[in-house]
CSV table of C-alpha atoms in Angstrom, one decimal:
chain,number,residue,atom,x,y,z
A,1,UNK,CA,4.6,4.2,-29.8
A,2,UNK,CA,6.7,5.9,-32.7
A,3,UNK,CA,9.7,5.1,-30.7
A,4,UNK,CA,9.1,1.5,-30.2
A,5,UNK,CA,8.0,1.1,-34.1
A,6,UNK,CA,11.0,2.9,-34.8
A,7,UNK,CA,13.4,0.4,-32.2
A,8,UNK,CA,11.8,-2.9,-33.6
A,9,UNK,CA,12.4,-1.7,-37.2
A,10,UNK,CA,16.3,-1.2,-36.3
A,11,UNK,CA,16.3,-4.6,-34.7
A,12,UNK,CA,14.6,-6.0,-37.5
A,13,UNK,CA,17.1,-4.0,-40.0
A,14,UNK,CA,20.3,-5.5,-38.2
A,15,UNK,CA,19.0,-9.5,-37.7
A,16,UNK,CA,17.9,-9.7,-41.6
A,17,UNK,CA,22.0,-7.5,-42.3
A,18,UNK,CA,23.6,-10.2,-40.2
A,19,UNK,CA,22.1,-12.8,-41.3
A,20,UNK,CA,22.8,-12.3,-45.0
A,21,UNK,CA,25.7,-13.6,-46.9
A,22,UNK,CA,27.7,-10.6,-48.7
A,23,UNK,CA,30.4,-10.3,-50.9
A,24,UNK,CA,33.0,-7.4,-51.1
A,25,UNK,CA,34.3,-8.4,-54.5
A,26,UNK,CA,37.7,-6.5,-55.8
A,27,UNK,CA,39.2,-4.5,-53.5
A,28,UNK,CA,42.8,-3.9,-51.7
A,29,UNK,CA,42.4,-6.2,-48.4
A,30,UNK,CA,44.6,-4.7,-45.8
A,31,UNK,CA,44.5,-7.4,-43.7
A,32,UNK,CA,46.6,-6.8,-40.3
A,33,UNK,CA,47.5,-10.7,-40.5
A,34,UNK,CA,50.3,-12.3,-41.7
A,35,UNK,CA,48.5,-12.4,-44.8
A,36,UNK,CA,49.5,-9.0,-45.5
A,37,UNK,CA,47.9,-6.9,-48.0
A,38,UNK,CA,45.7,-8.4,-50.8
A,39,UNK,CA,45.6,-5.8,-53.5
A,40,UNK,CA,42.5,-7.7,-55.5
A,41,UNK,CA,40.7,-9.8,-53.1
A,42,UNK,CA,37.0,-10.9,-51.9
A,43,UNK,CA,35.5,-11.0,-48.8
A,44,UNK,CA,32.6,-13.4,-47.7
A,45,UNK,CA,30.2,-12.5,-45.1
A,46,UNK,CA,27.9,-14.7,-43.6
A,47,UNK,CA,26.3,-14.6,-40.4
A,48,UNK,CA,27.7,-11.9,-39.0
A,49,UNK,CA,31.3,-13.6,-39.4
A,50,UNK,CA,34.2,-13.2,-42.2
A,51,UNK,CA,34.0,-16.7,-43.8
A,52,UNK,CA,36.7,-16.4,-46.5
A,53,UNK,CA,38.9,-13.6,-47.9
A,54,UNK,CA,41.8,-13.7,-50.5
A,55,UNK,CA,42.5,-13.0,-53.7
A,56,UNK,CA,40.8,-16.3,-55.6
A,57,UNK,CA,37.7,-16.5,-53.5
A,58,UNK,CA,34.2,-17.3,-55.2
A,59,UNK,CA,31.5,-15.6,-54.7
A,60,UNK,CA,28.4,-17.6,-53.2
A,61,UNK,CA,25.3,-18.4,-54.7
A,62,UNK,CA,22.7,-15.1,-53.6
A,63,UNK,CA,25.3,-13.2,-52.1
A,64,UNK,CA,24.8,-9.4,-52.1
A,65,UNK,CA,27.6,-8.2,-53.7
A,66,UNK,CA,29.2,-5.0,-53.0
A,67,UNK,CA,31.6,-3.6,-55.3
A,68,UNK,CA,35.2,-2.9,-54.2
A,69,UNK,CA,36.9,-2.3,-57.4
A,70,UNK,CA,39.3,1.0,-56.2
A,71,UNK,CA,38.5,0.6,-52.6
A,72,UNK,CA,40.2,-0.2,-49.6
A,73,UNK,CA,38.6,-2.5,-46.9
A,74,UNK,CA,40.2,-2.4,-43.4
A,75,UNK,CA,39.4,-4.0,-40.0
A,76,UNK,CA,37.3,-1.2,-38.3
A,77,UNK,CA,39.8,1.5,-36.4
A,78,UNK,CA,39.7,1.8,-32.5
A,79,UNK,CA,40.2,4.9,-30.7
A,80,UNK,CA,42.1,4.4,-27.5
A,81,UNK,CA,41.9,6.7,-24.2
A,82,UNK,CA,38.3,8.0,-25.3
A,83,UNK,CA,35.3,8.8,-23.5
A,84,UNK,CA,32.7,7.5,-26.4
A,85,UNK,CA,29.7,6.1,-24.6
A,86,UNK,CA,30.7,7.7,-21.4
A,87,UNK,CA,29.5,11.8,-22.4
A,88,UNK,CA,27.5,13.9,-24.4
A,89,UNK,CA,27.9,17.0,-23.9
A,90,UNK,CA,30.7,18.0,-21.8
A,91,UNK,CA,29.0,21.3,-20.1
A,92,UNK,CA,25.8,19.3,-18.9
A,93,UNK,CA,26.9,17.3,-15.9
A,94,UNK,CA,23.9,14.9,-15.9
A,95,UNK,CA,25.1,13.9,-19.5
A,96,UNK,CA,28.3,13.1,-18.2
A,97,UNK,CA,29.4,9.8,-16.7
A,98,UNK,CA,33.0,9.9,-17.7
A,99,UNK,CA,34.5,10.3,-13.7
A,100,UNK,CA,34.2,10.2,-10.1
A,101,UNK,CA,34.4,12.2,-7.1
A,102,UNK,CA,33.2,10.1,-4.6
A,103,UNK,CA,36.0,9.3,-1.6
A,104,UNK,CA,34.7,5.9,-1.5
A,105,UNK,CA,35.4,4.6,-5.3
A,106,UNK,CA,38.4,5.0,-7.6
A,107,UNK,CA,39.8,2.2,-8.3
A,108,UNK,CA,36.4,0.3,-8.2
A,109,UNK,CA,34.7,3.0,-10.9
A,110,UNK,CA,33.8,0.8,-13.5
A,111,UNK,CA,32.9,2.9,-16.5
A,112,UNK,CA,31.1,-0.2,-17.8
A,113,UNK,CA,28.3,0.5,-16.2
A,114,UNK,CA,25.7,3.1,-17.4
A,115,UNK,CA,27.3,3.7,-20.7
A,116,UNK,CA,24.6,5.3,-23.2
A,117,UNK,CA,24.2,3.3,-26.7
A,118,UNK,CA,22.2,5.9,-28.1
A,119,UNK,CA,24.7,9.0,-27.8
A,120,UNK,CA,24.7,10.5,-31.2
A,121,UNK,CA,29.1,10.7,-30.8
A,122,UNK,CA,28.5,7.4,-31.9
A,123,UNK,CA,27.6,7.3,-35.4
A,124,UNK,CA,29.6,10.7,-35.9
A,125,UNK,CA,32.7,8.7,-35.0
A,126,UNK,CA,31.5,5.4,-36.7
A,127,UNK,CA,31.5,7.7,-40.1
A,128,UNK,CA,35.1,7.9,-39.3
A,129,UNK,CA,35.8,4.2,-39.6
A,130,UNK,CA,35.9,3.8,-35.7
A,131,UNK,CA,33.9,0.5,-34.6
A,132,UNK,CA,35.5,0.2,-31.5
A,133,UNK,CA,36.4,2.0,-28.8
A,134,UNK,CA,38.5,1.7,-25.4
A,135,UNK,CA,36.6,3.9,-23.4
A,136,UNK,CA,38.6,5.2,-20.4
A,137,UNK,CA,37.4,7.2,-17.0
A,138,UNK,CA,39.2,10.6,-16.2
A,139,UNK,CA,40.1,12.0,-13.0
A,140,UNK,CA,37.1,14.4,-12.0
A,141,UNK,CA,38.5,18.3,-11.9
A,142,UNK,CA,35.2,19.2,-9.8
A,143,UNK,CA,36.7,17.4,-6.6
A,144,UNK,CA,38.3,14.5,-5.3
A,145,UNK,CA,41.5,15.7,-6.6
A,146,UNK,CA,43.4,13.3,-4.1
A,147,UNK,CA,41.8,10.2,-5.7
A,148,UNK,CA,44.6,8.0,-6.5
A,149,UNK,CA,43.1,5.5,-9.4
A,150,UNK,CA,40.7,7.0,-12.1
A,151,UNK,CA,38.9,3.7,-12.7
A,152,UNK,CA,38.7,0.4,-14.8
A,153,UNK,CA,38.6,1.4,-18.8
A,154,UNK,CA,36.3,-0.7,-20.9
A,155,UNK,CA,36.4,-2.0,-24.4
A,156,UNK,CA,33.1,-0.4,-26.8
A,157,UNK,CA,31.4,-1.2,-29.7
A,158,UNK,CA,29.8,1.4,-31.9
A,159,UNK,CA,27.0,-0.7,-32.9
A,160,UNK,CA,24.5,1.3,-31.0
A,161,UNK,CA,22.6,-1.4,-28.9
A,162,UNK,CA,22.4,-2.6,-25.4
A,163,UNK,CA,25.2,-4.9,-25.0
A,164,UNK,CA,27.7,-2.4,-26.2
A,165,UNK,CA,30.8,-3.3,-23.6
A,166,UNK,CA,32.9,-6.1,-25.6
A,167,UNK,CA,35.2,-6.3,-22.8
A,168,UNK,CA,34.7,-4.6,-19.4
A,169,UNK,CA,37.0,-4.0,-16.8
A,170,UNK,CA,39.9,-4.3,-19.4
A,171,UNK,CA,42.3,-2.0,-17.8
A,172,UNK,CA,42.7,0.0,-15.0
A,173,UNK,CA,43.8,3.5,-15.4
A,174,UNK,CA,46.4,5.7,-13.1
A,175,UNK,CA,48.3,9.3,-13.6
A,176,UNK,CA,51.5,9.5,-12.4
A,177,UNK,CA,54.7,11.9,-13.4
A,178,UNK,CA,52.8,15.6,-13.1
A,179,UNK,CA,49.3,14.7,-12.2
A,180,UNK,CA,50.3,12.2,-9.9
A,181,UNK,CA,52.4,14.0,-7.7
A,182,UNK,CA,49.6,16.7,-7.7
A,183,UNK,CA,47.5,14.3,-6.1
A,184,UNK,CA,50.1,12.1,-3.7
A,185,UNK,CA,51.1,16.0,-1.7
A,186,UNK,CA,53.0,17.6,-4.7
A,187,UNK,CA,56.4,15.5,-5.6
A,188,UNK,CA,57.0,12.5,-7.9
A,189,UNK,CA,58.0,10.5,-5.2
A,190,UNK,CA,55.2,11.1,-2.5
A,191,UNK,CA,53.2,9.1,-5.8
A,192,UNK,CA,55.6,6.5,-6.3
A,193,UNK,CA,55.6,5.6,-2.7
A,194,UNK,CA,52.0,5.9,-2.0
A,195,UNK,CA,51.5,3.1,-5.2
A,196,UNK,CA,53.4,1.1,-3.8
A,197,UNK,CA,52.2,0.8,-0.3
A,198,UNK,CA,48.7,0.8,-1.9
A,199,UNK,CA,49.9,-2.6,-3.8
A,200,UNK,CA,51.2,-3.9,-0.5
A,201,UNK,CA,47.5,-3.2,1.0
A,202,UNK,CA,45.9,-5.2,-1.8
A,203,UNK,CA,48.1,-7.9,-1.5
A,204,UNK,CA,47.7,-8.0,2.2
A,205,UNK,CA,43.6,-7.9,1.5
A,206,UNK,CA,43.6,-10.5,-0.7
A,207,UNK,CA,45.7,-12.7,1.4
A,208,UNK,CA,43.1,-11.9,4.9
A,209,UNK,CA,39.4,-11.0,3.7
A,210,UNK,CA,38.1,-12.9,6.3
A,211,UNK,CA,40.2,-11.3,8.9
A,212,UNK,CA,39.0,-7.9,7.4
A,213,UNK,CA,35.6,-8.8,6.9
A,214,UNK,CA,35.6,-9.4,10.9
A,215,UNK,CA,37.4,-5.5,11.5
A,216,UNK,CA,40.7,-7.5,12.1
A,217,UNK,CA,43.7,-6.8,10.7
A,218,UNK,CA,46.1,-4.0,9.7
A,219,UNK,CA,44.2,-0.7,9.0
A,220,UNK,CA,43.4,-0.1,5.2
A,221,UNK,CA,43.4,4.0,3.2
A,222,UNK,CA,40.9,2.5,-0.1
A,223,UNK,CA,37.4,1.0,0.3
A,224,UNK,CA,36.7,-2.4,-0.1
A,225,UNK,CA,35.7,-1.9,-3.5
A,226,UNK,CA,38.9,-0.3,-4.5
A,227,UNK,CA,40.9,-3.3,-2.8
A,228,UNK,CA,38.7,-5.7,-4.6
A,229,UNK,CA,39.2,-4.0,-8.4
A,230,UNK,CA,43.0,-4.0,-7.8
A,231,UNK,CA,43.6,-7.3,-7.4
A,232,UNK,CA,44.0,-8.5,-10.5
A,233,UNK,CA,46.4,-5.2,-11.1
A,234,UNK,CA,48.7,-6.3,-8.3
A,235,UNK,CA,48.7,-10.4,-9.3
A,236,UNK,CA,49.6,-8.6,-12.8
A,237,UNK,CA,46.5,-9.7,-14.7
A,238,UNK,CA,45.2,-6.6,-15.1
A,239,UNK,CA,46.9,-4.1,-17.3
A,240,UNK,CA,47.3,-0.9,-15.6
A,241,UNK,CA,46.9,2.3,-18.1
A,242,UNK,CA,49.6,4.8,-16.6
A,243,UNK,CA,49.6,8.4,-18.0
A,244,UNK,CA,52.9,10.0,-18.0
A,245,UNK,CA,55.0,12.0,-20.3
A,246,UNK,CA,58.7,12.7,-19.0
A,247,UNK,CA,61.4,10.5,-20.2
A,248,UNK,CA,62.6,10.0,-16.3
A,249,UNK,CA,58.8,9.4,-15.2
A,250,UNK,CA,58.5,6.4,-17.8
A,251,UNK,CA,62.0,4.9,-16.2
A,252,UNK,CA,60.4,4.8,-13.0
A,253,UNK,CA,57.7,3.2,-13.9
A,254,UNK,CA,59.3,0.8,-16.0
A,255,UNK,CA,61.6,0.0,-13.0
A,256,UNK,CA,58.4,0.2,-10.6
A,257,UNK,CA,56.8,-2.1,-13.1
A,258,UNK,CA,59.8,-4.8,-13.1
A,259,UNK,CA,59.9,-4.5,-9.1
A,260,UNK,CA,56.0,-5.1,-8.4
A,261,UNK,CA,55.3,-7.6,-11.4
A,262,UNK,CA,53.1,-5.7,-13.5
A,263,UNK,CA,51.7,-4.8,-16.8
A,264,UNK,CA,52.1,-1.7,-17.8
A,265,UNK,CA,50.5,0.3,-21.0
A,266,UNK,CA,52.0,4.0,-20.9
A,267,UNK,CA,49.6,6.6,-22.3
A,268,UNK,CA,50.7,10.1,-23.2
A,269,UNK,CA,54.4,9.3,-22.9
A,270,UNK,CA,55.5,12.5,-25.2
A,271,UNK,CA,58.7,12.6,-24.2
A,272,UNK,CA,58.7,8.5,-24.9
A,273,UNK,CA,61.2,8.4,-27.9
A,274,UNK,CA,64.2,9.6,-25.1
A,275,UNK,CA,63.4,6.4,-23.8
A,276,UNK,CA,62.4,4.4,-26.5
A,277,UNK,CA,65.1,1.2,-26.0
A,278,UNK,CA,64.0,1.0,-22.4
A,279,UNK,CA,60.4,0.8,-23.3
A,280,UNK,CA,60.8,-1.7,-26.2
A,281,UNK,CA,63.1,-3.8,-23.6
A,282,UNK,CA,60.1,-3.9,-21.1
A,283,UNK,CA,57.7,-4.3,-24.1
A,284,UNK,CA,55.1,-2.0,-23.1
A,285,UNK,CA,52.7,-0.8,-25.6
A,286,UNK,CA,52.0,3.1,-25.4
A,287,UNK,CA,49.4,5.2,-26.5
A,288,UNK,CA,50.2,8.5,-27.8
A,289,UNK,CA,49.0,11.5,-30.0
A,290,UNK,CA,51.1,11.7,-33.0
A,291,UNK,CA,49.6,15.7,-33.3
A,292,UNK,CA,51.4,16.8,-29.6
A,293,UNK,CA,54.7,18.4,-30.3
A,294,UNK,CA,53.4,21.9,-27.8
A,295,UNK,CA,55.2,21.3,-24.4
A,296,UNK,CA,52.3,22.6,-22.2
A,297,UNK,CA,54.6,21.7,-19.5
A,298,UNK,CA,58.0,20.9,-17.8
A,299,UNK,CA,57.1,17.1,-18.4
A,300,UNK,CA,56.5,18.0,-22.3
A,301,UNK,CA,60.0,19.8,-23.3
A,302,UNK,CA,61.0,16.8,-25.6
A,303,UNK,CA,57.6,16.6,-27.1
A,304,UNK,CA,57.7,15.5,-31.5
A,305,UNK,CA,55.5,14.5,-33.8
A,306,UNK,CA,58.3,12.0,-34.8
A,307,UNK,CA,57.1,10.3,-31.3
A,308,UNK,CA,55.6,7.9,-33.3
A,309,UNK,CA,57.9,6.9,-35.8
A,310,UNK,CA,61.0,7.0,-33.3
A,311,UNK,CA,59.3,4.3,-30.4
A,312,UNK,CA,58.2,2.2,-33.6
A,313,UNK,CA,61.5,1.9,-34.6
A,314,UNK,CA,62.8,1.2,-31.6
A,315,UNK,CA,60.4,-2.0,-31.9
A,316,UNK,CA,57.6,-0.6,-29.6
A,317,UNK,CA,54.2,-1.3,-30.5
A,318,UNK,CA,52.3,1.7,-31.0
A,319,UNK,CA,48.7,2.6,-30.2
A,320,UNK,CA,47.4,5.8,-31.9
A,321,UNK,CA,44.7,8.0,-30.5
A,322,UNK,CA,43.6,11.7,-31.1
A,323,UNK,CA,41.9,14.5,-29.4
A,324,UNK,CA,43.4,13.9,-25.9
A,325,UNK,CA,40.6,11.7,-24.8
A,326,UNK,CA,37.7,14.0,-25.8
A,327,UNK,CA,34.8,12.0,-28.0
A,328,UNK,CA,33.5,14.6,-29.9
A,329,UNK,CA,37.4,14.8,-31.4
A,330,UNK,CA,37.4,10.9,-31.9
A,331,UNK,CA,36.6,10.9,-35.6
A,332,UNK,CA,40.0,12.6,-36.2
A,333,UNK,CA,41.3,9.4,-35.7
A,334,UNK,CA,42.8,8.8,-39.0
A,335,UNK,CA,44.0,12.1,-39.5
A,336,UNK,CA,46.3,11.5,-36.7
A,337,UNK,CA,47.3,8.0,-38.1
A,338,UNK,CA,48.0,10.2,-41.2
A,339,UNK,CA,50.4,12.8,-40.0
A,340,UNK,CA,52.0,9.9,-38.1
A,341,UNK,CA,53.1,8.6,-41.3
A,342,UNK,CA,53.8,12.1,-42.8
A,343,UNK,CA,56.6,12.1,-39.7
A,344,UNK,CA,57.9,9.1,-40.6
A,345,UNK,CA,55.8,5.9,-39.0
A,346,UNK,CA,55.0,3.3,-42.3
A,347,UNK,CA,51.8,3.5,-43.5
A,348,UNK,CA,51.0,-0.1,-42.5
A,349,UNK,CA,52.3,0.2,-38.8
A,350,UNK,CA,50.0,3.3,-38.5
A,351,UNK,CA,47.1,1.0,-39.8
A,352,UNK,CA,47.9,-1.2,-37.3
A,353,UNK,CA,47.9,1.4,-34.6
A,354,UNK,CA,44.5,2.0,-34.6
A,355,UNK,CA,43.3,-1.5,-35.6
A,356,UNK,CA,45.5,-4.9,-34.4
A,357,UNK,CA,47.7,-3.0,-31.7
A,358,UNK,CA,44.5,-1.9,-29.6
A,359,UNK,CA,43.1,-5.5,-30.1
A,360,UNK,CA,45.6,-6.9,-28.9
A,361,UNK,CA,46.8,-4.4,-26.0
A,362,UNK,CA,43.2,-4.6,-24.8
A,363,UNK,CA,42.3,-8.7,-25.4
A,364,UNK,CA,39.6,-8.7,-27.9
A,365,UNK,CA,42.1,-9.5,-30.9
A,366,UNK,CA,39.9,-13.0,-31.1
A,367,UNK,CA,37.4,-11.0,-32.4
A,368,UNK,CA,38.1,-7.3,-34.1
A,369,UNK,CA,41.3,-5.5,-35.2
A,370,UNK,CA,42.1,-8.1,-38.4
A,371,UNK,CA,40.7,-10.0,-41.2
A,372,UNK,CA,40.6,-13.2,-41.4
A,373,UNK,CA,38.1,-16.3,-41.8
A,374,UNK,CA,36.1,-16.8,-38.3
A,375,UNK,CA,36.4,-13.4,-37.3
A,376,UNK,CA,33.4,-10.7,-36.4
A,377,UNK,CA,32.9,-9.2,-39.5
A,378,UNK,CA,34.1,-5.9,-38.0
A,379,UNK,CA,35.5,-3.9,-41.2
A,380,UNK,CA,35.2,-0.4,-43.3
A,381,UNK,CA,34.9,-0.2,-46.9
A,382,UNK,CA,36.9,3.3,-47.8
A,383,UNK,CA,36.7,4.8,-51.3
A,384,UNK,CA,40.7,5.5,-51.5
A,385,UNK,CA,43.2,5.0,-48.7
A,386,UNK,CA,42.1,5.1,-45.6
A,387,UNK,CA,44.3,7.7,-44.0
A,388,UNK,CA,44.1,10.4,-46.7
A,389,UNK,CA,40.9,13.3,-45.3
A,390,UNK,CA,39.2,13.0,-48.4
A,391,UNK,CA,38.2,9.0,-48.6
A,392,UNK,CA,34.7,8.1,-47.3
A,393,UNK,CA,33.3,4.7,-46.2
A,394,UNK,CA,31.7,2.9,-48.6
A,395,UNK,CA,30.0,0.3,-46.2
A,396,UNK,CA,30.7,0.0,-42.5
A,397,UNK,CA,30.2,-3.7,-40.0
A,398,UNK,CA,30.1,-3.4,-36.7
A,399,UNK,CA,30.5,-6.7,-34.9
A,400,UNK,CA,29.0,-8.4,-37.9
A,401,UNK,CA,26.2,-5.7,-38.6
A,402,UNK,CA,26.1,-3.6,-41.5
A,403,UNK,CA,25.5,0.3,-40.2
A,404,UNK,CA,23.3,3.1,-42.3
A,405,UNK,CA,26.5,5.6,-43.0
A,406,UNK,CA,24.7,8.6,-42.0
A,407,UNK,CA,24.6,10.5,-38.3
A,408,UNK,CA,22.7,13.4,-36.7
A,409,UNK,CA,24.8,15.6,-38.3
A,410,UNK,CA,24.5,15.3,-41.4
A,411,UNK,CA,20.8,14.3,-41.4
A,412,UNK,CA,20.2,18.2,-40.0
A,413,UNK,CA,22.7,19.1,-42.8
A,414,UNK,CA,20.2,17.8,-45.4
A,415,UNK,CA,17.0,19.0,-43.4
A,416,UNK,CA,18.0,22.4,-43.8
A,417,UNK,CA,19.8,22.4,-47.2
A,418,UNK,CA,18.0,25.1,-49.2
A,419,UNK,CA,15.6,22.5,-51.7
């Protein structure tokens, strides 16, 4: 009974927030539009949605105004390549959804599906300024190690509710280079011919279901499901998430890529500024971790923490992330958009990389990852700059909603503090 007092009270709590009109009156507007930066500007809020911004706007009639004066609002970050939503604690299995071993899905795993709202990663990251989140399926180290795809990725809010996934089935997510060739029979090209005859399967698949729905036809290695999910990765609507690292890896992809018509988004890619011209020419985003500079292996010997700067020079478009995928690291998010720029990457491109780049990379740029009038109200009100440790968020929106800025930590902090 306490529960469901305690649920309707949070629903009740978000439909009055959203349905409010608020003002966040004198503050630096980093805006990830055109626009640029505003360095005194107001933001209207009504509905849920962004319904003026700029440096002259008025203030409406019964707003709630929140004062901005010395602050810095952003659009709300996104971590890339997590596994928010997906785990809770990584040595409990049953808390885990975050891969698959089964012979019979890889391709098809849709992490979409049976994603937890109430994981309290959530408001711990949501602390950090995350409101979003691309939340991507591993490859499972328990078995199935010859599984070829890991899955589809999906795109997260951090709203906490049911309808959490803001875009499923965004991308589809493949290791190749190292891990690849691990899994193809141990060499590079075992993977990059097994991809390829695996595209030629799909495309043969989607061209005869009928035939194979009947037990006709040529003879097929992935389940129906898988066929079915990489469709849209061989007719190149699909983007397909490829982890690599060597500089020679990403060239055969990018020439793989070319050759079989599709979209690529490199992940890892350490070794990514050797090859920076090549990428930019293909104009394939890639996510990276501006903190890896350790080779931890022979794919790794060129990695920098100039990574960064070097591929967004070279006119790449950058996607930050942090932690290597793991959600309880996703609230150092910023502090890895910080160092980026202490090796060299602008201040406002590494904004970018964890707000507009993801948005756009992952197709929900229509409704997060900028400011600007008809937009969710998706945004972080930060005490100083965003990237420097010691700023806090003032006010957070998720998706139009205005979040408590507390989390399970912290409540235990102050539950325990001597009184």
């Amino acid at each position: 009974m306490t529960r469901r007092l305690l649920a309707l009270a949070a629903l009740a709590f978000a439909t009055s927030a959203s349905a409010e009109t608020i003002a966040i009156v004198d503050a630096r507007l980093m805006t990830m539009t055109a626009a640029g930066e505003v360095e005194r500007g107001t933001i209207v809020i009504r509905d849920g949605r962004i319904t003026a911004i700029g440096p002259g706007v008025a203030v409406p009639v019964g707003a709630r105004v929140i004062d901005g004066r010395g602050g810095t609002v952003t659009p709300g970050f996104i971590q890339a390549d997590s596994t928010l939503g997906a785990v809770e604690v990584s040595q409990v299995p049953a808390s885990a959804d975050r891969a698959t071993h089964s012979a019979a899905i890889s391709a098809g795993f849709d992490i979409s599906l049976g994603l937890n709202p109430d994981s309290i990663l959530l408001p711990v990251s949501r602390l950090a300024g995350i409101t979003h989140a691309v939340t991507t399926p591993l490859y499972d180290d328990r078995g199935g190690r010859d599984l070829q795809f890991a899955g589809q990725a999906a795109v997260i809010d951090l709203a906490q509710r049911p309808d959490m996934v803001t875009r499923p089935r965004a991308a589809m997510v493949l290791e190749m280079g190292e891990g690849g060739a691990e899994r193809a029979g141990g060499a590079r090209g075992s993977a990059i011919v097994e991809l390829k005859a695996t595209l030629a399967d799909v495309r043969h698949f989607a061209a005869h279901r009928v035939a194979y729905d009947r037990g006709e036809g040529r003879p097929q290695k992935l389940s129906r499901v898988d066929l079915e999910a990489l469709i849209p990765v061989a007719e190149g609507r699909m983007s397909l998430i490829v982890k690599v690292d060597r500089a020679s890896d990403i060239r055969e992809i990018i020439a793989l890529a070319r050759e079989e018509k599709l979209r690529v988004i490199f992940d890892g890619a350490e070794e990514g500024w050797r090859v920076a011209a090549d990428i930019a020419a293909a104009k394939f985003p890639v996510i990276l971790d501006p903190l890896a500079d350790l080779p931890h292996s022979f794919s790794e010997l060129g990695a920098t923490m100039e990574n960064a700067a070097r591929l967004h020079a070279a006119g790449v478009m950058v996607i930050i992330k942090t932690g290597s995928g793991v959600a309880h690291r996703a609230r150092e998010l910023r502090y890895g958009a910080g160092n980026a720029v202490a090796y060299g990457l602008p201040h406002d491109a590494a904004v970018a990389a964890i707000t507009v780049n993801p948005a756009r990379v992952f197709g929900v740029a229509d409704r997060v990852g900028s400011l600007e009038a008809g937009r969710a109200a998706d945004l972080v009100l930060w005490n100083g700059d965003p990237l420097e440790p010691l700023s806090q968020p003032q006010a957070i929106f998720v998706e139009g909603v205005e979040k408590p800025l507390t989390a399970r930590p912290l409540e235990l902090r102050d539950r325990y503090l001597p009184r």
